[in-house]
PDB file of C-alpha atoms in Angstrom:
ATOM      1  CA  MET X   1      99.549 -30.318 -36.982  1.00 85.00           C
ATOM      2  CA  LYS X   2     102.354 -28.716 -35.182  1.00 86.00           C
ATOM      3  CA  ALA X   3     103.916 -25.356 -36.121  1.00 88.00           C
ATOM      4  CA  ALA X   4     106.778 -23.263 -35.046  1.00 89.00           C
ATOM      5  CA  VAL X   5     106.044 -20.018 -33.502  1.00 90.00           C
ATOM      6  CA  TYR X   6     108.703 -16.995 -33.465  1.00 90.00           C
ATOM      7  CA  ALA X   7     108.755 -13.198 -32.791  1.00 90.00           C
ATOM      8  CA  VAL X   8     110.323 -11.189 -35.695  1.00 86.00           C
ATOM      9  CA  ARG X   9     111.440  -7.757 -35.060  1.00 87.00           C
ATOM     10  CA  LEU X  10     110.755  -5.499 -37.872  1.00 81.00           C
ATOM     11  CA  GLU X  11     111.713  -1.858 -38.244  1.00 77.00           C
ATOM     12  CA  GLN X  12     109.194  -0.244 -35.876  1.00 82.00           C
ATOM     13  CA  VAL X  13     107.217  -3.470 -34.258  1.00 89.00           C
ATOM     14  CA  TRP X  14     107.400  -7.112 -33.105  1.00 93.00           C
ATOM     15  CA  LYS X  15     105.183  -9.239 -35.289  1.00 89.00           C
ATOM     16  CA  LEU X  16     104.319 -13.000 -34.257  1.00 92.00           C
ATOM     17  CA  MET X  17     104.473 -15.524 -37.045  1.00 89.00           C
ATOM     18  CA  ILE X  18     103.761 -19.306 -37.281  1.00 91.00           C
ATOM     19  CA  SER X  19     105.502 -21.518 -39.981  1.00 90.00           C
ATOM     20  CA  ILE X  20     105.199 -25.204 -40.793  1.00 90.00           C
ATOM     21  CA  ASP X  21     108.932 -24.714 -42.432  1.00 87.00           C
ATOM     22  CA  ILE X  22     110.902 -22.771 -39.945  1.00 83.00           C
ATOM     23  CA  ALA X  23     114.011 -23.307 -41.893  1.00 83.00           C
ATOM     24  CA  THR X  24     112.870 -21.293 -45.262  1.00 80.00           C
ATOM     25  CA  ASP X  25     111.628 -18.258 -42.591  1.00 76.00           C
ATOM     26  CA  LEU X  26     114.690 -18.216 -41.022  1.00 74.00           C
ATOM     27  CA  GLY X  27     116.788 -18.402 -44.480  1.00 71.00           C
ATOM     28  CA  TRP X  28     114.485 -15.431 -45.528  1.00 66.00           C
ATOM     29  CA  CYS X  29     115.337 -13.419 -42.461  1.00 64.00           C
ATOM     30  CA  LEU X  30     118.850 -13.900 -42.374  1.00 61.00           C
ATOM     31  CA  ALA X  31     119.838 -14.124 -45.921  1.00 58.00           C
ATOM     32  CA  GLU X  32     117.466 -11.237 -47.247  1.00 54.00           C
ATOM     33  CA  ARG X  33     117.520  -9.320 -44.043  1.00 54.00           C
ATOM     34  CA  GLY X  34     113.700  -8.180 -44.823  1.00 56.00           C
ATOM     35  CA  TRP X  35     110.079  -9.318 -44.462  1.00 55.00           C
ATOM     36  CA  LEU X  36     107.161  -8.803 -46.619  1.00 51.00           C
ATOM     37  CA  VAL X  37     104.441  -6.727 -45.041  1.00 49.00           C
ATOM     38  CA  GLU X  38     101.160  -5.861 -45.609  1.00 46.00           C
ATOM     39  CA  LYS X  39     100.096  -3.394 -48.560  1.00 46.00           C
ATOM     40  CA  GLY X  40      99.951   0.266 -47.281  1.00 47.00           C
ATOM     41  CA  SER X  41     103.485   0.327 -45.397  1.00 46.00           C
ATOM     42  CA  GLN X  42     105.317   3.361 -45.917  1.00 47.00           C
ATOM     43  CA  ARG X  43     108.526   1.158 -45.677  1.00 49.00           C
ATOM     44  CA  GLY X  44     110.815   0.378 -48.532  1.00 51.00           C
ATOM     45  CA  VAL X  45     109.651  -0.996 -51.943  1.00 52.00           C
ATOM     46  CA  GLU X  46     111.961  -3.389 -53.649  1.00 51.00           C
ATOM     47  CA  GLY X  47     110.781  -4.765 -57.030  1.00 52.00           C
ATOM     48  CA  GLY X  48     107.132  -3.925 -56.309  1.00 53.00           C
ATOM     49  CA  VAL X  49     107.360  -5.767 -53.225  1.00 55.00           C
ATOM     50  CA  GLN X  50     107.202  -3.822 -50.060  1.00 59.00           C
ATOM     51  CA  VAL X  51     109.578  -4.936 -47.377  1.00 61.00           C
ATOM     52  CA  GLU X  52     110.541  -4.148 -44.025  1.00 68.00           C
ATOM     53  CA  ARG X  53     114.027  -5.068 -42.420  1.00 72.00           C
ATOM     54  CA  CYS X  54     114.341  -7.779 -40.073  1.00 74.00           C
ATOM     55  CA  SER X  55     116.634  -6.848 -36.944  1.00 77.00           C
ATOM     56  CA  GLY X  56     115.956  -9.974 -34.775  1.00 79.00           C
ATOM     57  CA  MET X  57     114.052 -12.970 -34.656  1.00 83.00           C
ATOM     58  CA  ILE X  58     113.202 -15.266 -31.423  1.00 88.00           C
ATOM     59  CA  LEU X  59     111.740 -18.585 -31.934  1.00 88.00           C
ATOM     60  CA  LEU X  60     109.369 -19.316 -29.105  1.00 90.00           C
ATOM     61  CA  SER X  61     108.297 -22.667 -29.915  1.00 88.00           C
ATOM     62  CA  LYS X  62     109.357 -25.398 -32.317  1.00 86.00           C
ATOM     63  CA  ALA X  63     106.016 -27.359 -32.279  1.00 86.00           C
ATOM     64  CA  MET X  64     103.067 -25.813 -31.007  1.00 87.00           C
ATOM     65  CA  PRO X  65      99.418 -26.966 -32.104  1.00 87.00           C
ATOM     66  CA  LEU X  66      98.593 -25.168 -35.077  1.00 89.00           C
ATOM     67  CA  GLY X  67      95.246 -23.867 -33.625  1.00 89.00           C
ATOM     68  CA  TRP X  68      97.106 -22.398 -30.543  1.00 89.00           C
ATOM     69  CA  ALA X  69      99.622 -20.775 -32.657  1.00 91.00           C
ATOM     70  CA  VAL X  70      96.908 -19.143 -35.011  1.00 93.00           C
ATOM     71  CA  ARG X  71      94.930 -17.895 -31.744  1.00 92.00           C
ATOM     72  CA  LEU X  72      98.368 -16.655 -30.154  1.00 93.00           C
ATOM     73  CA  ARG X  73      99.484 -14.702 -33.500  1.00 94.00           C
ATOM     74  CA  ASP X  74      96.156 -13.301 -34.084  1.00 94.00           C
ATOM     75  CA  SER X  75      95.837 -11.917 -30.611  1.00 93.00           C
ATOM     76  CA  PHE X  76      99.509 -10.664 -30.458  1.00 95.00           C
ATOM     77  CA  GLN X  77     100.302  -7.019 -29.964  1.00 94.00           C
ATOM     78  CA  SER X  78     103.315  -5.516 -30.170  1.00 95.00           C
ATOM     79  CA  ARG X  79     104.755  -3.780 -27.040  1.00 94.00           C
ATOM     80  CA  PRO X  80     108.093  -1.324 -27.147  1.00 92.00           C
ATOM     81  CA  GLU X  81     109.294  -3.225 -23.990  1.00 95.00           C
ATOM     82  CA  MET X  82     109.692  -6.530 -25.807  1.00 95.00           C
ATOM     83  CA  ASP X  83     112.800  -5.137 -27.187  1.00 93.00           C
ATOM     84  CA  GLY X  84     114.354  -5.890 -23.639  1.00 93.00           C
ATOM     85  CA  TRP X  85     112.528  -9.123 -22.912  1.00 94.00           C
ATOM     86  CA  LYS X  86     114.327 -12.513 -22.003  1.00 93.00           C
ATOM     87  CA  MET X  87     112.939 -15.743 -22.921  1.00 90.00           C
ATOM     88  CA  LYS X  88     111.164 -16.249 -19.504  1.00 90.00           C
ATOM     89  CA  ARG X  89     109.087 -13.181 -20.011  1.00 93.00           C
ATOM     90  CA  TRP X  90     108.360 -14.137 -23.742  1.00 92.00           C
ATOM     91  CA  HIS X  91     107.038 -17.454 -22.182  1.00 88.00           C
ATOM     92  CA  GLU X  92     105.041 -16.004 -19.543  1.00 89.00           C
ATOM     93  CA  TYR X  93     103.199 -13.935 -22.448  1.00 92.00           C
ATOM     94  CA  ILE X  94     102.175 -17.292 -24.073  1.00 90.00           C
ATOM     95  CA  ARG X  95     101.264 -18.601 -21.130  1.00 87.00           C
ATOM     96  CA  GLY X  96      98.911 -15.503 -20.503  1.00 89.00           C
ATOM     97  CA  ALA X  97      97.568 -15.722 -23.932  1.00 90.00           C
ATOM     98  CA  LEU X  98      96.843 -19.233 -24.361  1.00 87.00           C
ATOM     99  CA  GLN X  99      95.617 -19.537 -20.579  1.00 87.00           C
ATOM    100  CA  GLY X 100      92.315 -20.941 -21.737  1.00 85.00           C
ATOM    101  CA  GLU X 101      93.778 -23.655 -23.981  1.00 82.00           C
ATOM    102  CA  LEU X 102      96.344 -24.526 -21.415  1.00 80.00           C
ATOM    103  CA  GLU X 103      93.388 -24.870 -19.008  1.00 81.00           C
ATOM    104  CA  GLN X 104      91.423 -26.998 -21.045  1.00 81.00           C
ATOM    105  CA  GLU X 105      94.508 -29.261 -21.904  1.00 77.00           C
ATOM    106  CA  ARG X 106      94.935 -29.764 -18.262  1.00 76.00           C
ATOM    107  CA  LYS X 107      91.249 -30.771 -17.393  1.00 78.00           C
ATOM    108  CA  GLU X 108      91.377 -33.394 -20.381  1.00 76.00           C
ATOM    109  CA  LYS X 109      94.659 -35.031 -19.575  1.00 71.00           C
ATOM    110  CA  ARG X 110      94.364 -34.912 -15.472  1.00 59.00           C
ATOM    111  CA  GLY X 111      96.592 -37.416 -13.784  1.00 52.00           C
ATOM    112  CA  LYS X 112      98.708 -37.583 -17.134  1.00 52.00           C
ATOM    113  CA  MET X 113      99.644 -33.747 -17.180  1.00 47.00           C
ATOM    114  CA  ASP X 114     100.654 -34.072 -13.380  1.00 51.00           C
ATOM    115  CA  VAL X 115     103.281 -36.393 -14.332  1.00 45.00           C
ATOM    116  CA  VAL X 116     103.909 -34.685 -17.409  1.00 42.00           C
ATOM    117  CA  MET X 117     104.743 -31.630 -15.619  1.00 41.00           C
ATOM    118  CA  ARG X 118     106.669 -33.493 -12.742  1.00 40.00           C
ATOM    119  CA  LYS X 119     108.764 -35.008 -15.344  1.00 36.00           C
ATOM    120  CA  ALA X 120     109.357 -31.671 -17.345  1.00 31.00           C
ATOM    121  CA  TYR X 121     110.409 -30.037 -13.967  1.00 28.00           C
ATOM    122  CA  TRP X 122     112.246 -32.569 -12.058  1.00 26.00           C
ATOM    123  CA  ASP X 123     114.395 -35.029 -14.268  1.00 24.00           C
TER     124      ASP X 123
END
């Protein structure tokens, strides 16, 4: 199963999210301008549901293996400098966080992976 991976900027932090229906998540963030947060948050409470305002969203992958997406989300740590990151820096972060998974994939697909990488970079 594949999942979309995106980062959402809440009032004070970045959170990494995964979704199997990105259209619904985008609709929530754009239409409602808010995001449900864990209990215990000191941010706004609307109708008994705690909400933090969404001030930005970055789609990092449209279709990543679900296991990788969960590992990435679970290891994610928000940093203040993320506010200024370009896509290249986000992708470097992802590659670093999934280094083990990428290396395993490379070993399993040896010759095939080289062809795929060459095509991706040179076509």
